[in-house]
PDB file of C-alpha atoms in Angstrom:
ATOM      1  CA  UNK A   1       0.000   0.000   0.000  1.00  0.00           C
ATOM      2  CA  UNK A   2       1.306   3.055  -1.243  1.00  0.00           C
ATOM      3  CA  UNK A   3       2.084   6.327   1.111  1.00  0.00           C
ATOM      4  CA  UNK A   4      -1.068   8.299  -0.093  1.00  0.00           C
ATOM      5  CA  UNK A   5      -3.342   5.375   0.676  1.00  0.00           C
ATOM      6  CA  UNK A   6      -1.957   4.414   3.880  1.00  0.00           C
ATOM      7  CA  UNK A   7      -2.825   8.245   4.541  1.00  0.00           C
ATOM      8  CA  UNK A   8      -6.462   8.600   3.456  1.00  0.00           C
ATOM      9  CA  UNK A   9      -7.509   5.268   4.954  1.00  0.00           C
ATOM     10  CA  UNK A  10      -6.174   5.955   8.277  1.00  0.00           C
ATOM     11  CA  UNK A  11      -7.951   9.746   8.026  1.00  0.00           C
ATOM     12  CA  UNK A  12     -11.366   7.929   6.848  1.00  0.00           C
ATOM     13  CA  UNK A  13     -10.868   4.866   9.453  1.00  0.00           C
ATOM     14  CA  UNK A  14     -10.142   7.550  12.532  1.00  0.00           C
ATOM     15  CA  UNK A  15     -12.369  10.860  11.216  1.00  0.00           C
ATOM     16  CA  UNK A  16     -14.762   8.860   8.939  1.00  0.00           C
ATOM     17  CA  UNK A  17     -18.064  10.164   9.644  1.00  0.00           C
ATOM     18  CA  UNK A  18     -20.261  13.338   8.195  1.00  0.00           C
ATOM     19  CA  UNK A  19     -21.231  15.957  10.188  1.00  0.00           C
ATOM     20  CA  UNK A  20     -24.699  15.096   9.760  1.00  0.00           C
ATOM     21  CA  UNK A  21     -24.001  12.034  11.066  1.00  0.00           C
ATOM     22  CA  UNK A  22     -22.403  13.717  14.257  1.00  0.00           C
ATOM     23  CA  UNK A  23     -25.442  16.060  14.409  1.00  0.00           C
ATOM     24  CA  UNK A  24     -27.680  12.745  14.483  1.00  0.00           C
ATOM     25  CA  UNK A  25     -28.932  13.689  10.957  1.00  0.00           C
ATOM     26  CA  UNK A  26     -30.409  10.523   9.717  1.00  0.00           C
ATOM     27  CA  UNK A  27     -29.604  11.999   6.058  1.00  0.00           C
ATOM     28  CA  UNK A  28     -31.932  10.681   3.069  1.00  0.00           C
ATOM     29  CA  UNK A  29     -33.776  12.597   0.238  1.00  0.00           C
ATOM     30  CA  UNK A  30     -36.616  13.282   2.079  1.00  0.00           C
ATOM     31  CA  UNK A  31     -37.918  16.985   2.971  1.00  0.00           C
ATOM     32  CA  UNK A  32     -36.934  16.940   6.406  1.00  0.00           C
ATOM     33  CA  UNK A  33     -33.669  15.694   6.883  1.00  0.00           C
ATOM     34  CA  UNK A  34     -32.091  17.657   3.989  1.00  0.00           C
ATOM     35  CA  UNK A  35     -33.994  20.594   5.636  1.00  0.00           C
ATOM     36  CA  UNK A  36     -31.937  19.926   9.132  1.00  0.00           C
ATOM     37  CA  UNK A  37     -28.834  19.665   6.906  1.00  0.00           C
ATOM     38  CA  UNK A  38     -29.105  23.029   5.344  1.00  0.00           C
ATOM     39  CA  UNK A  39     -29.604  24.493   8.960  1.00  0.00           C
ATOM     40  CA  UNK A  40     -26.680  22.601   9.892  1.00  0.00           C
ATOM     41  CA  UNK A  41     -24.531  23.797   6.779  1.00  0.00           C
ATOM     42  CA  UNK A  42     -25.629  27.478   8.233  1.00  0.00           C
ATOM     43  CA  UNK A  43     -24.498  26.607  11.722  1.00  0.00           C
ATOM     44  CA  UNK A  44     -21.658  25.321  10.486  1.00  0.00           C
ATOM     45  CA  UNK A  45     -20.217  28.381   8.528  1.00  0.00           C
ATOM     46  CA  UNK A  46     -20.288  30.440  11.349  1.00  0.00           C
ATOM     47  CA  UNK A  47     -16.613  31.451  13.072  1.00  0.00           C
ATOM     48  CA  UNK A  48     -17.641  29.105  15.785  1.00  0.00           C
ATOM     49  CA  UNK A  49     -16.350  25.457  16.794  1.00  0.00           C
ATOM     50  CA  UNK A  50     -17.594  22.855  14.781  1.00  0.00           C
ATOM     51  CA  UNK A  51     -19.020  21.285  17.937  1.00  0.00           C
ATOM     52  CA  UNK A  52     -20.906  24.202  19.115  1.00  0.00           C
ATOM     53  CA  UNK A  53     -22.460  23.967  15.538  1.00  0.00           C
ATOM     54  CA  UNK A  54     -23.310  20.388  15.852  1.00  0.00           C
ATOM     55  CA  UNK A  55     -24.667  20.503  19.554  1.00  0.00           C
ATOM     56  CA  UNK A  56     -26.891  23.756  18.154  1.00  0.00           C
ATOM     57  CA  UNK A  57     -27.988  21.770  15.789  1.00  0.00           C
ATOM     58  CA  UNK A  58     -29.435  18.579  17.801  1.00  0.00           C
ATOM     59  CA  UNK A  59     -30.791  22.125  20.462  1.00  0.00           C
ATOM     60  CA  UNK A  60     -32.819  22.971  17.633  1.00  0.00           C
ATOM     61  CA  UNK A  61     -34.319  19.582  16.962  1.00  0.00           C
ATOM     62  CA  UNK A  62     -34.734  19.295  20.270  1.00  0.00           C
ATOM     63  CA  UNK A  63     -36.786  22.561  20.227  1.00  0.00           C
ATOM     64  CA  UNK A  64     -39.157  21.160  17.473  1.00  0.00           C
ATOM     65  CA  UNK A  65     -37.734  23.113  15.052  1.00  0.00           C
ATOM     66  CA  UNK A  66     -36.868  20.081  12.470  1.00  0.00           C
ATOM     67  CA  UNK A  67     -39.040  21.833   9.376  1.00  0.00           C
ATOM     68  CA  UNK A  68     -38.975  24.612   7.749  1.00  0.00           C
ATOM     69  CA  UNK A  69     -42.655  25.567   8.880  1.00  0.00           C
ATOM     70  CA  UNK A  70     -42.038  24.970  12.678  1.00  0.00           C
ATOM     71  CA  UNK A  71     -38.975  27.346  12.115  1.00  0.00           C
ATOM     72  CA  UNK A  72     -40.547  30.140  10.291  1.00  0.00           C
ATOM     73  CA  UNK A  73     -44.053  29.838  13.111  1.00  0.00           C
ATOM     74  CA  UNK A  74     -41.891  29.389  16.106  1.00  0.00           C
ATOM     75  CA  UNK A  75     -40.903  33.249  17.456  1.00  0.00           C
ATOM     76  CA  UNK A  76     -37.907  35.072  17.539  1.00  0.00           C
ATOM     77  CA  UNK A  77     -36.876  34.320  20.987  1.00  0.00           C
ATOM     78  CA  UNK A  78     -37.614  30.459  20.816  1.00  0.00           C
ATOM     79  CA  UNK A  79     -34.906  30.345  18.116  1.00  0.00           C
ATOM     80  CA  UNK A  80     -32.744  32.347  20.175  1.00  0.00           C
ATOM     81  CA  UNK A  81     -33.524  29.819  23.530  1.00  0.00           C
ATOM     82  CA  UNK A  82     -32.668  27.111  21.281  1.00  0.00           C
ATOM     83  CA  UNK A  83     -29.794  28.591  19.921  1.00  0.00           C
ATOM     84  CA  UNK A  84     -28.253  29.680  23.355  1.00  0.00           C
ATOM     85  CA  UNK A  85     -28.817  25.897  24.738  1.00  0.00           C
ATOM     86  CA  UNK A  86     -26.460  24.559  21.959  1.00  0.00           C
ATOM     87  CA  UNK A  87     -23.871  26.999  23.459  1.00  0.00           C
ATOM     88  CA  UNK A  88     -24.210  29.232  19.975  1.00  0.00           C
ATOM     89  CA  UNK A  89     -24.570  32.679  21.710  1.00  0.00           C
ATOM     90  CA  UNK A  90     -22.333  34.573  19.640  1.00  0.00           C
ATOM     91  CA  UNK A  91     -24.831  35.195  16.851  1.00  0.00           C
ATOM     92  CA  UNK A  92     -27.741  33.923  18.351  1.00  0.00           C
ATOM     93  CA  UNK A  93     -30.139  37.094  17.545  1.00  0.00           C
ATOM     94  CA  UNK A  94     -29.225  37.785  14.005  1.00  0.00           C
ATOM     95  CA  UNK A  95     -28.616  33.971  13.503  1.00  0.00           C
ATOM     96  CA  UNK A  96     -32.372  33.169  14.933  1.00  0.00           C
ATOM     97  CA  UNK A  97     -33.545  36.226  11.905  1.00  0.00           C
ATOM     98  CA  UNK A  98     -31.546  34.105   9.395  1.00  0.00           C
ATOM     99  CA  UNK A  99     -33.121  30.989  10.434  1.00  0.00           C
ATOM    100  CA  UNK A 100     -36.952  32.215  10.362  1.00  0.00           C
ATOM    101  CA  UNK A 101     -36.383  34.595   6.514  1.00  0.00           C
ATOM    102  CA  UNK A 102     -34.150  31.143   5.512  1.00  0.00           C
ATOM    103  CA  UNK A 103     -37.285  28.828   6.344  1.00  0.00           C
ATOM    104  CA  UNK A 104     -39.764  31.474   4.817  1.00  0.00           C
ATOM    105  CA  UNK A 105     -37.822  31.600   1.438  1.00  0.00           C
ATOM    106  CA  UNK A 106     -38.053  27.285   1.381  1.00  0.00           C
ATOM    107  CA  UNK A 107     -41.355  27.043   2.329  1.00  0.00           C
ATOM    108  CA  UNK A 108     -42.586  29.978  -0.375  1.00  0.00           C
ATOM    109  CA  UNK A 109     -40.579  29.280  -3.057  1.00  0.00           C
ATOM    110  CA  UNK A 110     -39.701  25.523  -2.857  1.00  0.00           C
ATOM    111  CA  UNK A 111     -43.017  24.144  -1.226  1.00  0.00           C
ATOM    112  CA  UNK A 112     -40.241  23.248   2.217  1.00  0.00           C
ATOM    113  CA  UNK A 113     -38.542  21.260   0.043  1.00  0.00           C
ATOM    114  CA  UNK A 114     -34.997  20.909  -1.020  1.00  0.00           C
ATOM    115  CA  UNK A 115     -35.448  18.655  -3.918  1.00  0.00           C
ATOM    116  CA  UNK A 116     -37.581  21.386  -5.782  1.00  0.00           C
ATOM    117  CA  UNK A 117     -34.645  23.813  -5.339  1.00  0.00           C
ATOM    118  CA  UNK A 118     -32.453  20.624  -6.763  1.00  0.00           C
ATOM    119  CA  UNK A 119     -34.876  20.440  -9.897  1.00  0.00           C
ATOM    120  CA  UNK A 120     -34.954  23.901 -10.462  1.00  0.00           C
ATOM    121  CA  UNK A 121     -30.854  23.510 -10.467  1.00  0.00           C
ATOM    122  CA  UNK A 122     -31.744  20.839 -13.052  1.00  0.00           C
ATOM    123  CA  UNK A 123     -29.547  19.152 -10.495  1.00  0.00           C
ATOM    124  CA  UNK A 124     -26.061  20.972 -12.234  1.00  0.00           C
ATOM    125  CA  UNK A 125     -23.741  21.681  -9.394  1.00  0.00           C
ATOM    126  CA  UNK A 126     -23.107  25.786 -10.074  1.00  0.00           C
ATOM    127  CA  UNK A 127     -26.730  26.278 -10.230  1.00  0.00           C
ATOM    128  CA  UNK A 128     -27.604  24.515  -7.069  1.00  0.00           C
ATOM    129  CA  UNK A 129     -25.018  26.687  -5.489  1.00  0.00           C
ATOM    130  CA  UNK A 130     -25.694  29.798  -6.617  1.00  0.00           C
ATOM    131  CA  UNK A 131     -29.680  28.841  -5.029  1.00  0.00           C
ATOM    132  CA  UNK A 132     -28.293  27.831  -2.182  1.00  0.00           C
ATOM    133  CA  UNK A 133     -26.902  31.445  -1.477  1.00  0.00           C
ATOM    134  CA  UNK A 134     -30.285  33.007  -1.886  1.00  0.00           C
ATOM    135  CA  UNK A 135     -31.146  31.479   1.912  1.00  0.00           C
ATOM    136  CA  UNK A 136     -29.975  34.012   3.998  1.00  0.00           C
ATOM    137  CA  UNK A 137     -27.083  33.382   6.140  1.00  0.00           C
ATOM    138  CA  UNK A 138     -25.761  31.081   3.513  1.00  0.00           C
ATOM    139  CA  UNK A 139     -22.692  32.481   1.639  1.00  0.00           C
ATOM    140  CA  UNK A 140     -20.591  29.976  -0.382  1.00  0.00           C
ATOM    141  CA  UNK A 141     -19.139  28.368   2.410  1.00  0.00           C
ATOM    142  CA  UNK A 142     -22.255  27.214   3.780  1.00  0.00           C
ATOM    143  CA  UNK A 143     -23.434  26.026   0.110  1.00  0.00           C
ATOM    144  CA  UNK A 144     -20.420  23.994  -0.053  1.00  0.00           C
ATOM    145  CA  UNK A 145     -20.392  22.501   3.091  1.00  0.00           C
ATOM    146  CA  UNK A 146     -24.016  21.447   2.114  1.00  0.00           C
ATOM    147  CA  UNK A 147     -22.827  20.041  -1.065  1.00  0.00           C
ATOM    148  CA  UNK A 148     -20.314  17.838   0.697  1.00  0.00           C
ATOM    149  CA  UNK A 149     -22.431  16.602   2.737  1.00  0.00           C
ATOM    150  CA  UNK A 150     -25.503  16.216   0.465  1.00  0.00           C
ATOM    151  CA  UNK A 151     -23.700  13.965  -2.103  1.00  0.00           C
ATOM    152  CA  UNK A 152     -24.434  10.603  -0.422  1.00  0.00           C
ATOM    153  CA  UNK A 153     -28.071  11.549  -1.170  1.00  0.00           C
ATOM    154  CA  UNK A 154     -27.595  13.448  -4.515  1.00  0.00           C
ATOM    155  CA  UNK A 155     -25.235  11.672  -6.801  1.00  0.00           C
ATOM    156  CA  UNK A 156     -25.336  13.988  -9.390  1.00  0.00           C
ATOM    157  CA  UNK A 157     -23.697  16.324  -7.120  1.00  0.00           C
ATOM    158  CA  UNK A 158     -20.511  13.602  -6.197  1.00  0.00           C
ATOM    159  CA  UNK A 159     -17.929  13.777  -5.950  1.00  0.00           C
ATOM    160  CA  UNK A 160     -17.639  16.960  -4.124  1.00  0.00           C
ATOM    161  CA  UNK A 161     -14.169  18.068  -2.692  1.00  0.00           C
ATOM    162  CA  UNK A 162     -14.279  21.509  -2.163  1.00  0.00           C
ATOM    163  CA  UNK A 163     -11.094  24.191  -1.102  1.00  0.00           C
ATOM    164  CA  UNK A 164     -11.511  23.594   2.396  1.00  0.00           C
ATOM    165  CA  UNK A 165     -10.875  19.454   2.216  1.00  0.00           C
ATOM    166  CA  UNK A 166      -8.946  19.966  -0.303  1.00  0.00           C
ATOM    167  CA  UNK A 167      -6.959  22.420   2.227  1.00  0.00           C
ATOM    168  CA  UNK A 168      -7.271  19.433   4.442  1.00  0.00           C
ATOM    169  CA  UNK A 169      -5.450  16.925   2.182  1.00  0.00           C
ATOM    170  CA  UNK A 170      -2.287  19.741   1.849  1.00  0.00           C
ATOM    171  CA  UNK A 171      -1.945  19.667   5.434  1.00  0.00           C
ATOM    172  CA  UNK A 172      -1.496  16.206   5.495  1.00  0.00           C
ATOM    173  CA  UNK A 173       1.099  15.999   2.861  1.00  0.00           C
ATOM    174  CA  UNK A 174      -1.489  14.206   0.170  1.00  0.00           C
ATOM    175  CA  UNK A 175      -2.007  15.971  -2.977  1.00  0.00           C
ATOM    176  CA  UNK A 176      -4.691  18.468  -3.818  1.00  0.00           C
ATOM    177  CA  UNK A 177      -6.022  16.077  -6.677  1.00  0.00           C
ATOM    178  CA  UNK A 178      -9.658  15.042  -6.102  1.00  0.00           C
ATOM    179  CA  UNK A 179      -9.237  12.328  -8.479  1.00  0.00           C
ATOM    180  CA  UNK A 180      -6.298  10.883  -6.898  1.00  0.00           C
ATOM    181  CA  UNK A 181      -7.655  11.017  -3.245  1.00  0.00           C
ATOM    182  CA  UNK A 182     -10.993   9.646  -4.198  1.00  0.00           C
ATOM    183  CA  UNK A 183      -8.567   6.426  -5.718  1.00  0.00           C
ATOM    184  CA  UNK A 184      -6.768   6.147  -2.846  1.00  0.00           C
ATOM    185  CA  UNK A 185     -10.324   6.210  -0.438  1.00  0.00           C
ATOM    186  CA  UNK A 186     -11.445   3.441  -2.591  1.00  0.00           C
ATOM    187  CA  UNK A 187     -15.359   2.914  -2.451  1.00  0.00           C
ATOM    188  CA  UNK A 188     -15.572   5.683   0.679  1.00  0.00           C
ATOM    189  CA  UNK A 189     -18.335   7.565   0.101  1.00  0.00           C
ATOM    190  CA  UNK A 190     -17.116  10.693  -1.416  1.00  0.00           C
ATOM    191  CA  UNK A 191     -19.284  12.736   1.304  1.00  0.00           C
ATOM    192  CA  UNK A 192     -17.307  10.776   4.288  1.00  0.00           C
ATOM    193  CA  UNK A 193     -13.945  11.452   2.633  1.00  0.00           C
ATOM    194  CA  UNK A 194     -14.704  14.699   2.393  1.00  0.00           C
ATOM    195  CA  UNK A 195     -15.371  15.522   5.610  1.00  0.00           C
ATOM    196  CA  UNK A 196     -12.651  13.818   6.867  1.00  0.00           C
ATOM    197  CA  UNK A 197     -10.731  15.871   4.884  1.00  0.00           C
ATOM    198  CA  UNK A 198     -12.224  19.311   6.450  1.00  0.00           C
ATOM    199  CA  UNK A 199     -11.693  17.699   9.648  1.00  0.00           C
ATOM    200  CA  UNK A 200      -7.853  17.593   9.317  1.00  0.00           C
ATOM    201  CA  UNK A 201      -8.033  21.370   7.684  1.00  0.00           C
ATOM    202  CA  UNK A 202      -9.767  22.586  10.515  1.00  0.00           C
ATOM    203  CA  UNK A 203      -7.634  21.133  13.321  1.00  0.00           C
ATOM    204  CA  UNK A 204      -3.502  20.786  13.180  1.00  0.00           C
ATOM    205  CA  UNK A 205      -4.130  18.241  15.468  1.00  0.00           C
ATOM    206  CA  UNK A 206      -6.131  15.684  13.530  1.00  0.00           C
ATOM    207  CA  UNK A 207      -3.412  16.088  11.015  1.00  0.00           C
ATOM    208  CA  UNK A 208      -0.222  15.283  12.726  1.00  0.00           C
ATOM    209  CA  UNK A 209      -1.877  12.321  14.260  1.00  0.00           C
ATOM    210  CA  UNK A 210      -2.584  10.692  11.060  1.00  0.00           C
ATOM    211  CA  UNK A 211       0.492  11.374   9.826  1.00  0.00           C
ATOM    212  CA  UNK A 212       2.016   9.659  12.750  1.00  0.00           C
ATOM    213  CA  UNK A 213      -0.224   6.879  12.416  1.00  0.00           C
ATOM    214  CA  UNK A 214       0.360   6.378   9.003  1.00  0.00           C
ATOM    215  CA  UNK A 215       4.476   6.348   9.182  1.00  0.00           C
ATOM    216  CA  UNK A 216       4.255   3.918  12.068  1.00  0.00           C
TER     217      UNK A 216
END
């Protein structure tokens, strides 16, 4: 086994596993769960801890807010209560606006649901994230982190390795080449590899240990 698969295997084996997954987002293409992933994808791209994100994100399914029309009937403050119990206090006023004009814009124009946004894309990668960035509080960091995340649901959008894992490979000495890291994570899905891949961007950490690991 070669150096660059000895990496990615040991990243996917030790960091293997979406944020969606972590957020206890039982992903599929159904309305709901690709609704909680697009509020998650907004946590997310917030300067705030990727765990904070995650934990805001279970808060707010915790609230009842799991659907777009929950979100956009539930008040102001309830978003901000739910938001502040996740520990996401930072931007939890203008975040909770985002949240209730986001879930207003899905349930007027898309019916609350993500796969009419996805036909309207004609299901062509740009397009879906140029729609994504009409949510509010969604720039394109949060479209792509809901494109990496999305793919194991959407194939048309795989595979998906945007800057940020691709930053993630660099650090670990693996080339920037999302063909060549996708052949070396073998039949991963593309949407696990990838966030391992952010995973080892976002923390120096993460890296060095699976470097370690993988020259031992």
């Amino acid at each position: 086994m070669d150096r660059e698969t000895r990496l990615v295997r040991e990243l996917v084996g030790t960091h293997g596993r979406t944020y969606a997954e972590e957020a206890g987002v039982r992903l599929r293409d159904t309305p709901q769960p690709l609704y909680r992933l697009l509020v998650l994808a907004h946590l997310l791209s917030a300067r705030i801890r990727g765990s904070v994100a995650v934990a805001t994100a279970r808060a707010l399914r915790e609230a009842g807010l799991a659907d777009p029309g929950r979100m956009a009937a539930a008040g102001r403050q309830a978003r901000v209560d739910a938001l502040g119990r996740g520990g996401y206090r930072r931007y939890d006023e203008r975040t909770a606006d985002q949240l209730g004009a986001e879930a207003e814009l899905l349930n007027d124009r898309w019916g609350g649901d993500l796969r009419r946004l996805r036909e309207e894309a004609d299901g062509e990668v740009p397009a879906l994230r140029r729609l994504l960035q009409e949510f509010n509080g969604i720039g394109p960091t949060g479209a792509d982190i809901f494109l990496r995340e999305v793919q194991g649901v959407w194939p048309q959008v795989a595979p998906y390795l945007d800057q940020k894992a691709l930053q993630g490979a660099e650090r670990l000495g693996l080339p920037a080449d999302p063909a060549r890291l996708l052949a070396a994570a073998g039949r991963t899905d593309p949407a696990v590899l990838a966030a391992a891949l952010v995973r080892a961007s976002v923390d120096k950490e993460v890296a060095r240990d699976i470097r370690e690991r993988a020259s031992a």
